Coordinates of C-alpha atoms in Angstrom, one line a residue:
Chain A
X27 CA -11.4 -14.1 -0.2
X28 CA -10.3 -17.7 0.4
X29 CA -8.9 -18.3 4.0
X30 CA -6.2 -20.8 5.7
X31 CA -7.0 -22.4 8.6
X32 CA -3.6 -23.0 10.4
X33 CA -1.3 -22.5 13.3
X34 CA -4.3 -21.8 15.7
X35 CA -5.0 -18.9 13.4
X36 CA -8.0 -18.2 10.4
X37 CA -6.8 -15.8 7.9
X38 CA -8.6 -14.4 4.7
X39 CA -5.6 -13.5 2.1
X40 CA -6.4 -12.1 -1.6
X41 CA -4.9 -10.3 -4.4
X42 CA -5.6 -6.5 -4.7
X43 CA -5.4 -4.5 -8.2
X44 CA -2.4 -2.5 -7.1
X45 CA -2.0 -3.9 -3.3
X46 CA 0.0 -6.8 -4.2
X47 CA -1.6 -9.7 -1.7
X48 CA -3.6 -8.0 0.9
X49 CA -5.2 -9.6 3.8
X50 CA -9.1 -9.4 5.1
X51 CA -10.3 -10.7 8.6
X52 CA -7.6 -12.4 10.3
X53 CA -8.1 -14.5 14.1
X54 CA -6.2 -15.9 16.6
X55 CA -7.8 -18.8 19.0
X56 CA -10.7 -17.5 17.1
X57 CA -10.8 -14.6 18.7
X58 CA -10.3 -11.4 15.7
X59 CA -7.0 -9.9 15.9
X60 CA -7.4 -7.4 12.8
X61 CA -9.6 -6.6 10.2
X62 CA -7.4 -5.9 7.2
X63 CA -3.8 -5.3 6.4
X64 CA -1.4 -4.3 3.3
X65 CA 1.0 -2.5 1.9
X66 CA -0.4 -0.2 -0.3
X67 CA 2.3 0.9 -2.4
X68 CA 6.2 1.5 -2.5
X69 CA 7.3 5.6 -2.7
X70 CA 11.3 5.7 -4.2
X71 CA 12.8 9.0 -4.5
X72 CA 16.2 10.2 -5.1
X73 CA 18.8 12.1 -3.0
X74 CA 18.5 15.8 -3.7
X75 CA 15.0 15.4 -5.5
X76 CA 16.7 15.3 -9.1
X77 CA 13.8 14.9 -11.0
X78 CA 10.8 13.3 -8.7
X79 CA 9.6 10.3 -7.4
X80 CA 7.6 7.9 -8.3
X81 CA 5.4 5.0 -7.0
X82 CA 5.5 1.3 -7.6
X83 CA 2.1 -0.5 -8.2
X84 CA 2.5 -4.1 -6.3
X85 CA 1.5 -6.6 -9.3
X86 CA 2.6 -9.7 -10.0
X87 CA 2.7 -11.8 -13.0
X88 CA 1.2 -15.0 -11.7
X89 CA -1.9 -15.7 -9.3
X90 CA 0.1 -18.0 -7.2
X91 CA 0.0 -17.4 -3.4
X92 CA 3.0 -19.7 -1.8
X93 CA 1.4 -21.0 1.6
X94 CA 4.6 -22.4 3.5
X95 CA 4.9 -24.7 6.7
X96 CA 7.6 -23.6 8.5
X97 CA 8.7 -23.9 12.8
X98 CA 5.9 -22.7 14.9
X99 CA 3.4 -21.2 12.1
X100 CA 3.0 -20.9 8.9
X101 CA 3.7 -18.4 5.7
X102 CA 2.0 -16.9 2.5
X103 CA 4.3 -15.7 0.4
X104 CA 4.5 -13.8 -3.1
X105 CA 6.7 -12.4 -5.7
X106 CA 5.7 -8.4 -7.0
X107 CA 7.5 -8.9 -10.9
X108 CA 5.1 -6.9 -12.6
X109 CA 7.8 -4.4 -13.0
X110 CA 10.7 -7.3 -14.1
X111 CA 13.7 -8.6 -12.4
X112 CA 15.5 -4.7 -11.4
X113 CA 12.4 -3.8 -9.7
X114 CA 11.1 -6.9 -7.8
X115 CA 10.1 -7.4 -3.9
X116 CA 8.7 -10.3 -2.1
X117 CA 6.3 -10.3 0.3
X118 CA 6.2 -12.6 3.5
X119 CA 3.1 -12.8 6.0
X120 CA 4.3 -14.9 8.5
X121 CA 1.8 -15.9 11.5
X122 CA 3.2 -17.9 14.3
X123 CA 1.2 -20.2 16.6
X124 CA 2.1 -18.5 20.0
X125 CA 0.8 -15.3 17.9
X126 CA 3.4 -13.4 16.9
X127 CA 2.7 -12.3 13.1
X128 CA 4.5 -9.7 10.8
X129 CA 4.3 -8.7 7.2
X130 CA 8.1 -8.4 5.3
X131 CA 9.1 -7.2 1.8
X132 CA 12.2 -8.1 0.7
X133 CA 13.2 -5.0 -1.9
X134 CA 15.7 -6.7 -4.6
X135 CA 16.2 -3.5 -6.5
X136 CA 18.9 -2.6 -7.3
X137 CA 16.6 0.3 -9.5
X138 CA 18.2 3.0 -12.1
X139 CA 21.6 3.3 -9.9
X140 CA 23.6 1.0 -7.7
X141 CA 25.5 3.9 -5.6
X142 CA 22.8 4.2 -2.9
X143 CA 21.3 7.7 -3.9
X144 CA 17.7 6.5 -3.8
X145 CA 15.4 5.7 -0.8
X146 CA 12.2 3.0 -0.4
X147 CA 9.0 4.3 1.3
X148 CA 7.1 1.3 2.2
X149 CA 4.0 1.8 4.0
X150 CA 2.0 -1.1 6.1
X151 CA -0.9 -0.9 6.9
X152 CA -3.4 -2.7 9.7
X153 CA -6.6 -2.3 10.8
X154 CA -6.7 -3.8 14.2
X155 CA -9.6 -4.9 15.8
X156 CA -8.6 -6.1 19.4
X157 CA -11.7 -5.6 20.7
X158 CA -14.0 -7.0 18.0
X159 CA -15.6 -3.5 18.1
X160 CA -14.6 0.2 18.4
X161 CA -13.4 -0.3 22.1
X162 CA -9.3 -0.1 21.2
X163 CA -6.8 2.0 22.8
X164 CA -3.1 3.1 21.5
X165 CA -0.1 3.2 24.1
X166 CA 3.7 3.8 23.9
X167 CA 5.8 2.4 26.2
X168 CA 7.3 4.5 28.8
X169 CA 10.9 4.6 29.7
X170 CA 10.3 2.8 32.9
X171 CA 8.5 -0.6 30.9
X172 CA 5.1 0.2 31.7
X173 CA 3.0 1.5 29.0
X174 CA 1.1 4.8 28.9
X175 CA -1.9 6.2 26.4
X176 CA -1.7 8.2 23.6
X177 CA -4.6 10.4 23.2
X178 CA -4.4 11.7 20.0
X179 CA -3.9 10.4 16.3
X180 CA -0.4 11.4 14.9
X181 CA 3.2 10.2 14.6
X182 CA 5.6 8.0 16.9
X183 CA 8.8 6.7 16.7
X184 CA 10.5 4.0 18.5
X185 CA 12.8 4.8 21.3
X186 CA 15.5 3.2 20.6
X187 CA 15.8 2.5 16.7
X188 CA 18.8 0.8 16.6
X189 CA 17.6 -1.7 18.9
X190 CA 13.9 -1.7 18.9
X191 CA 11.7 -3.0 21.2
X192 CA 7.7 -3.6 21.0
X193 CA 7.5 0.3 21.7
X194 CA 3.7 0.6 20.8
X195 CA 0.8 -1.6 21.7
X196 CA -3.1 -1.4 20.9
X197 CA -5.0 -2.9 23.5
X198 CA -8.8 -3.6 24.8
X199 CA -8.6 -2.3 28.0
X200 CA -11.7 -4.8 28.9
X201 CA -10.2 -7.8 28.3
X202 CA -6.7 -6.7 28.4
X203 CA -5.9 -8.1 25.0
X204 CA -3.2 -6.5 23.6
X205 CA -1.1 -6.5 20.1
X206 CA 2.3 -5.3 20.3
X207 CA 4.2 -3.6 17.8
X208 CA 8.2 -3.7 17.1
X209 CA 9.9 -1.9 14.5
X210 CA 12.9 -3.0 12.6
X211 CA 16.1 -2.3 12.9
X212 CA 17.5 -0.5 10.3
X213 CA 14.3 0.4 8.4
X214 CA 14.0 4.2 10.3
X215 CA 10.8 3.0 11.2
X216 CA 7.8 5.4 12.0
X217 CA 4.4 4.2 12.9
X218 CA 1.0 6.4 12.8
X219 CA -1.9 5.7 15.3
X220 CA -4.8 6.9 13.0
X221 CA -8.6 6.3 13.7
X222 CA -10.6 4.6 11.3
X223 CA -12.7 6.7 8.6
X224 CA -14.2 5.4 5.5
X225 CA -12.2 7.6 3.3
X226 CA -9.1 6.5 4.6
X227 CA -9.4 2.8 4.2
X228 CA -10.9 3.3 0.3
X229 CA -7.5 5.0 -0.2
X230 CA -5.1 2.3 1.5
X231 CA -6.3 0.7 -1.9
X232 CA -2.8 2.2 -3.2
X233 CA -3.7 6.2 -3.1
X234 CA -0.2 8.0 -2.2
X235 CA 0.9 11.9 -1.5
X236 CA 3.3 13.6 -3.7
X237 CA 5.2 13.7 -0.9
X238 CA 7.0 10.4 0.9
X239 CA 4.9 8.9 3.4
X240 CA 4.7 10.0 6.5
X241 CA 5.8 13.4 5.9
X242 CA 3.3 16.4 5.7
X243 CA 0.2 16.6 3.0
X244 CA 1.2 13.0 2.3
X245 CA -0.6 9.4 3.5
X246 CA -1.2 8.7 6.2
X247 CA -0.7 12.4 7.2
X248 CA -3.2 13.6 5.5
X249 CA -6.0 11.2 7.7
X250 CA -5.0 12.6 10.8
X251 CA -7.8 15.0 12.2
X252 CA -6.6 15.1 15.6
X253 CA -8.7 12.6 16.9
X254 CA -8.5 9.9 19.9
X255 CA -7.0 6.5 19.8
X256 CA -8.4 5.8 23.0
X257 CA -11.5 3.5 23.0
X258 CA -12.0 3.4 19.1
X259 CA -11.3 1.8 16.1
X260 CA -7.4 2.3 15.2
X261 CA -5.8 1.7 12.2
X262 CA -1.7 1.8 12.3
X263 CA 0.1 2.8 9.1
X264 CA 4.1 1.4 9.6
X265 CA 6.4 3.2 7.6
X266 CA 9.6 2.0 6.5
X267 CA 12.3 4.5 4.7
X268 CA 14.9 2.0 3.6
X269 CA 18.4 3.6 1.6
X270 CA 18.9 1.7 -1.8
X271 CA 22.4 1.1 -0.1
X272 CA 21.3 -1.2 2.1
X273 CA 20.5 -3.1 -1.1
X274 CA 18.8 -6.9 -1.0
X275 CA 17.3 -5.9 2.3
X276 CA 14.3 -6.5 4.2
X277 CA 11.6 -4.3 5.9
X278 CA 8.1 -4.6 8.0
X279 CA 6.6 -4.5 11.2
X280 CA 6.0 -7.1 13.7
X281 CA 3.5 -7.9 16.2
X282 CA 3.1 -10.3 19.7
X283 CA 0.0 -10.5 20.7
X284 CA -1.0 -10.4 24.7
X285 CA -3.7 -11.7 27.0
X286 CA -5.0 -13.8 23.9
X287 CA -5.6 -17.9 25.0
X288 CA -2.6 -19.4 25.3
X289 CA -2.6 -22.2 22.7
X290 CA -2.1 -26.1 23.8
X291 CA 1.8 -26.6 22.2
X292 CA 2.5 -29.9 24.6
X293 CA 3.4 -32.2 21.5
X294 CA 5.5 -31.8 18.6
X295 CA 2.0 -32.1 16.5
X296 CA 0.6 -29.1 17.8
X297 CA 3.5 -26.9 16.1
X298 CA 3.9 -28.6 12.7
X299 CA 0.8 -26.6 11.6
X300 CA -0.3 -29.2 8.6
X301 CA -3.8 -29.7 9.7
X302 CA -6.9 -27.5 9.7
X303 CA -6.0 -26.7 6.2
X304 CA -8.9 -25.0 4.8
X305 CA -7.9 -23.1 1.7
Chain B
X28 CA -23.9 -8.5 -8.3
X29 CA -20.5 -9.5 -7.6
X30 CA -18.5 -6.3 -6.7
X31 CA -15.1 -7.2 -7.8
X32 CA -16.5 -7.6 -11.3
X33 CA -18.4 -5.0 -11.8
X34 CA -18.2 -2.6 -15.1
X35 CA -16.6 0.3 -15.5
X36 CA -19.4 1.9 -17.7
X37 CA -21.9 0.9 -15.5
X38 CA -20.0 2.5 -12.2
X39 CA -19.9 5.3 -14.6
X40 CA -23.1 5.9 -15.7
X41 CA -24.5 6.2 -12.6
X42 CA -22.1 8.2 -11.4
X43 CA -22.6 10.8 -14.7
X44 CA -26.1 11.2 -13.2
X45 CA -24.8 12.8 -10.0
X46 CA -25.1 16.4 -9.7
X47 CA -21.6 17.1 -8.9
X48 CA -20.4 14.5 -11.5
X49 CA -22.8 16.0 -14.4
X50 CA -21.4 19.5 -13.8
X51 CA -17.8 18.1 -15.0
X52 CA -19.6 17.2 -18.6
X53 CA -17.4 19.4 -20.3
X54 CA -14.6 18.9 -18.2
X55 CA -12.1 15.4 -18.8
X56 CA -12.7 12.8 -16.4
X57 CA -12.0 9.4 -15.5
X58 CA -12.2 6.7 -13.5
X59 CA -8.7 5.3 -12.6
X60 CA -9.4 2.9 -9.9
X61 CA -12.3 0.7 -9.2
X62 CA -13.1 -2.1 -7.1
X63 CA -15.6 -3.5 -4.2
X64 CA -15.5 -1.4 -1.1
X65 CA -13.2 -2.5 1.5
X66 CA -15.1 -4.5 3.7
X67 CA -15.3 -3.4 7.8
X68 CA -16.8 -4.2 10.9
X69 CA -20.7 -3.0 10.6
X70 CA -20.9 -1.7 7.6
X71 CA -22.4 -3.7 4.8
X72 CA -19.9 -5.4 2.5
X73 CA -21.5 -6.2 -0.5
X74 CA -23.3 -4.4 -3.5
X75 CA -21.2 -0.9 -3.4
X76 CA -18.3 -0.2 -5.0
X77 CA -15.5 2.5 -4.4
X78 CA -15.0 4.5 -7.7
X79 CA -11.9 7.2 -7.9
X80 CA -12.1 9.2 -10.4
X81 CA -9.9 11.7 -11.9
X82 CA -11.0 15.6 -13.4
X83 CA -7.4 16.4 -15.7
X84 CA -8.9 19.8 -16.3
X85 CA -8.6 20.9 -12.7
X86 CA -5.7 18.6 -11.5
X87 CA -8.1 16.5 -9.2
X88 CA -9.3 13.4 -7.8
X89 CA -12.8 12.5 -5.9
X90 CA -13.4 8.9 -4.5
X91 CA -17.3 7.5 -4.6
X92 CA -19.3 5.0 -3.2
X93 CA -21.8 3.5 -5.4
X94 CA -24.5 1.3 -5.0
X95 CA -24.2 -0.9 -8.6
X96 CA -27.6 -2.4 -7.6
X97 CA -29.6 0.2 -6.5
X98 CA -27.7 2.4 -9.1
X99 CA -26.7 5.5 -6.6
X100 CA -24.1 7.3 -5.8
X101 CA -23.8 6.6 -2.1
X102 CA -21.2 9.3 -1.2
X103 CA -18.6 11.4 -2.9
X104 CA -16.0 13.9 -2.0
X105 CA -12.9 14.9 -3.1
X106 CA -10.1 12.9 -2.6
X107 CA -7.0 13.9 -0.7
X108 CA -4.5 11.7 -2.2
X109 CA -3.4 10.6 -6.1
X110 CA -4.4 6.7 -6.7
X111 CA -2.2 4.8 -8.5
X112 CA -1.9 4.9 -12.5
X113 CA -5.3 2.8 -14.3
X114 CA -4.2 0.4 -16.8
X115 CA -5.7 2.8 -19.9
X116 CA -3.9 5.9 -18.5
X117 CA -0.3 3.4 -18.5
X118 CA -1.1 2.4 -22.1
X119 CA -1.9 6.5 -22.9
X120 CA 1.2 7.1 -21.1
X121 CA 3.5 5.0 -23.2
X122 CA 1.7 5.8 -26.5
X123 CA 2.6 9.2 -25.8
X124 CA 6.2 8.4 -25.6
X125 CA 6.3 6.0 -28.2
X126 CA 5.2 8.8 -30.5
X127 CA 7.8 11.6 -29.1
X128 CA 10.6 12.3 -31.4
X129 CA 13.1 12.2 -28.7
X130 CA 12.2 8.6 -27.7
X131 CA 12.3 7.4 -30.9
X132 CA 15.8 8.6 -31.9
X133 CA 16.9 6.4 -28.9
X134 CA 15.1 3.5 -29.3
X135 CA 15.5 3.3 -33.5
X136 CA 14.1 -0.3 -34.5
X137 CA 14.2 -1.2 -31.3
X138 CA 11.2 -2.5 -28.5
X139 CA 10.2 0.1 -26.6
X140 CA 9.9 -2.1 -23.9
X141 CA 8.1 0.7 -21.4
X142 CA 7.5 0.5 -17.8
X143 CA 5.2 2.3 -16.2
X144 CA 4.3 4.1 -12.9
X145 CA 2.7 7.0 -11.4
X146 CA 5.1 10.3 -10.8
X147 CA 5.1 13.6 -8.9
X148 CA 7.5 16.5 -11.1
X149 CA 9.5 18.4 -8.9
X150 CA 7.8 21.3 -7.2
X151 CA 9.7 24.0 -9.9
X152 CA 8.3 21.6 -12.5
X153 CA 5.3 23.3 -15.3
X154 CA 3.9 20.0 -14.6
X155 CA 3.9 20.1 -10.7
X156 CA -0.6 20.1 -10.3
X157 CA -0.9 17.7 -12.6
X158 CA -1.2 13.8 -13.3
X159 CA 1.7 12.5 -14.6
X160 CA 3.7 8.9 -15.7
X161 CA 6.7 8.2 -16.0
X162 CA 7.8 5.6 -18.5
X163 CA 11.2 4.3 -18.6
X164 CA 12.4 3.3 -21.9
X165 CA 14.3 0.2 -22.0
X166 CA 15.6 -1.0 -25.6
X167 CA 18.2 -2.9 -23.7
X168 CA 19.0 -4.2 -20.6
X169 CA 21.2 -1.4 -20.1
X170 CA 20.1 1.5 -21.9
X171 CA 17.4 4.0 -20.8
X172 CA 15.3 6.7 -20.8
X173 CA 12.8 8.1 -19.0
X174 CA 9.7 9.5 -20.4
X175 CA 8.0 11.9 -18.4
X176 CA 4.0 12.4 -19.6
X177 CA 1.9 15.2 -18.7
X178 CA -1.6 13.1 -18.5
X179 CA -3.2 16.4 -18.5
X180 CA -1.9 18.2 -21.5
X181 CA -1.6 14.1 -22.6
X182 CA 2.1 15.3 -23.9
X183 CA 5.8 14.2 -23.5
X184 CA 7.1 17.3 -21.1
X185 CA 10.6 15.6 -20.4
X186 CA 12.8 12.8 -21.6
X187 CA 15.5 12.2 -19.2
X188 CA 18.9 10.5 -19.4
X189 CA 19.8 7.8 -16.4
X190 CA 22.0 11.1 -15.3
X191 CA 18.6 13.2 -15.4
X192 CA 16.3 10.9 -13.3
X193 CA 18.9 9.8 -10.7
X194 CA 21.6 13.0 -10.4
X195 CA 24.0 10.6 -10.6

């Protein structure tokens, strides 16, 4: 995997077979932040269950990875037209230097019907590794600010969804480094704490349920054993479930990271990004 | 041996020597996804592949890890979820539909012009346990059909209008 030096963070970014771009080992300060992230595939299915959904591969017809300088950090973005021009999304990863980071797909549809009877499933997926090893805990955020554990893998959804706030965090309770998570508004966001297993990171390369994500006998549903996400190594699947009527729309998690070093911004230089290339 | 260009025989051929795989001789299988193992934290990263392969006969998918170098099947076990379509089983698909009667009444002398993707029949559907594409048909801009391909039986069960796939 080629990696980018930039923004004071090191990411590793390459194409997947069906994955669209996916990233590997990503750091902050150089200090890991996760291990891998993507979007393994994109569920539609229509209102009523007419006939039965289907998934989209993520493919594109060129290679080209667009790395773009913008304020405060730094973007790789790409274009998923291996279907053509009624079926295309793009894909942002954006990384900021303070550490904020988030991955967006724009879905351009507009599909087989422009009356808003069909629905996008997009899944995201990230393995964190706050802690550099399996010492990661999951928390929600309780109604009074402060955070509390979650001791078992499963479901969560924000508390608010029309105006969400970084409702979930993983954290290293040694260090105290944290990654927050936000949902989006509008994107009836749901977010699974799962542990890590081997068969469940083979099958983030693009295996799906018949069923949408997130709901029963479906990904990443069908991962959960019941285990604790307290002091292991958590992966978070983000679901979006975005109506064809909100058409030309956008979709995807984001994430502040907490407790890491804070970086040196004290001169216009430092936030530019445009050195440390290494790609 | 770089991972991510490994060969498909090969991954095969060493998995047809595994116990489990060799009982399936009789049975129709293939792989449908291949590539190196996703890399993580302590485990080693090179040399082993993940394989998923697909038995048609009995509506099922197992995932393996195999060691291309030392030619073993590392692990295997069935797999809980469908991968997405392989690039042979998209051009099976859209032969299959290219040859159904229906599908050429509508398209005439016209490009096909298929797209294809992965697709779960409703749960009433004859269809419902096993793999399946659907191929829109697009001899226009405008104009479709949808195609929907039993890979198991490897027949057109369905060709749908826009009405048909949508409800609209």
């Amino acid at each position: 995997m080629p990696s980018l030096n930039r923004a004071n963070w090191r990411v590793q970014y390459g194409w997947s077979a069906s994955s669209g771009l996916r990233l590997g080992v990503c750091e902050y300060q150089g200090i890991r932040v996760f291990h891998s992230a993507s979007v393994p595939f994109v569920y539609v299915n229509y209102e009523g269950d007419s006939s039965g959904p289907f998934t989209d591969q993520l493919k594109s017809k060129k290679s080209k990875v667009e790395i773009r300088d913008i304020m405060f950090g730094f973007d790789l973005k790409v274009t998923y037209d291996f279907y053509g021009e009624d079926y295309q999304y793009e894909h942002v990863w954006r990384f900021h230097d303070d550490g904020q980071f988030g991955s967006t797909v724009v879905i351009q549809g507009p599909g087989e019907e422009i009356d808003g009877h069909h629905t996008y499933h997009l899944p995201f997926r990230y393995d964190l590794d706050i802690s550099g090893a399996s010492g990661d805990s999951f928390q929600k955020r309780r109604a009074d600010g402060g955070w509390e554990d979650v001791v078992y893998e499963g479901r969560q959804l924000p508390t608010h969804p029309w105006a969400p706030d970084f409702d979930w965090r993983v954290i290293d309770k040694s260090t105290g480094r944290s990654a927050a998570i936000r949902a989006r508004a509008k994107d009836n966001a749901e977010l699974w704490a799962l542990r890590y297993s081997p068969l469940e990171s083979w099958g983030s390369w693009g295996a799906t349920g018949s069923g949408a994500p997130g709901s029963p006998g479906s990904v990443p549903a069908i991962y959960d054993n019941g285990q604790t996400v307290q002091d292991t190594d958590i992966v978070v699947w983000y679901i979006a479930h975005v109506p064809s009527m909100e058409r030309v729309t956008a979709c995807g998690p984001w994430f502040r990271l907490n407790a890491y070093p804070r970086p040196e911004r004290d001169s216009d230089e430092q936030s530019g990004g445009g050195h440390g290339h290494n790609h | 041996m770089r991972t991510d260009r490994v060969d498909a025989s090969k991954v095969e051929g060493i998995l047809r020597r595994h116990p489990k795989i060799a009982a399936l001789k009789k049975r129709r299988t293939r792989i449908v996804a291949l590539g190196p193992k996703p890399s993580h934290r302590g485990e080693p990263d090179d040399r082993q592949v993940v394989a998923a392969l697909h038995d048609y006969d009995a509506g099922r998918s197992m995932i393996a890890l195999v060691d291309v170098k030392a030619k073993k099947v590392v692990a295997l076990q069935e797999a809980p979820a469908h991968f997405q379509l392989s690039a042979d089983e998209q051009r099976d698909a859209e032969a299959l539909a290219a040859k159904d009667p229906r599908v050429r009444q509508f398209v005439g002398r016209r490009q096909l012009n298929p797209l294809t993707r992965l697709f779960f029949p409703r749960a009433d559907h004859e269809s419902r346990s096993h793999r399946c594409a659907i191929v829109f048909i697009r001899p226009s801009v405008t104009e479709r059909r949808y195609a929907i391909v039993d890979l198991s039986l490897r027949r057109v069960v369905d060709v749908l209008t826009r009405h048909g796939l949508t409800g609209r």
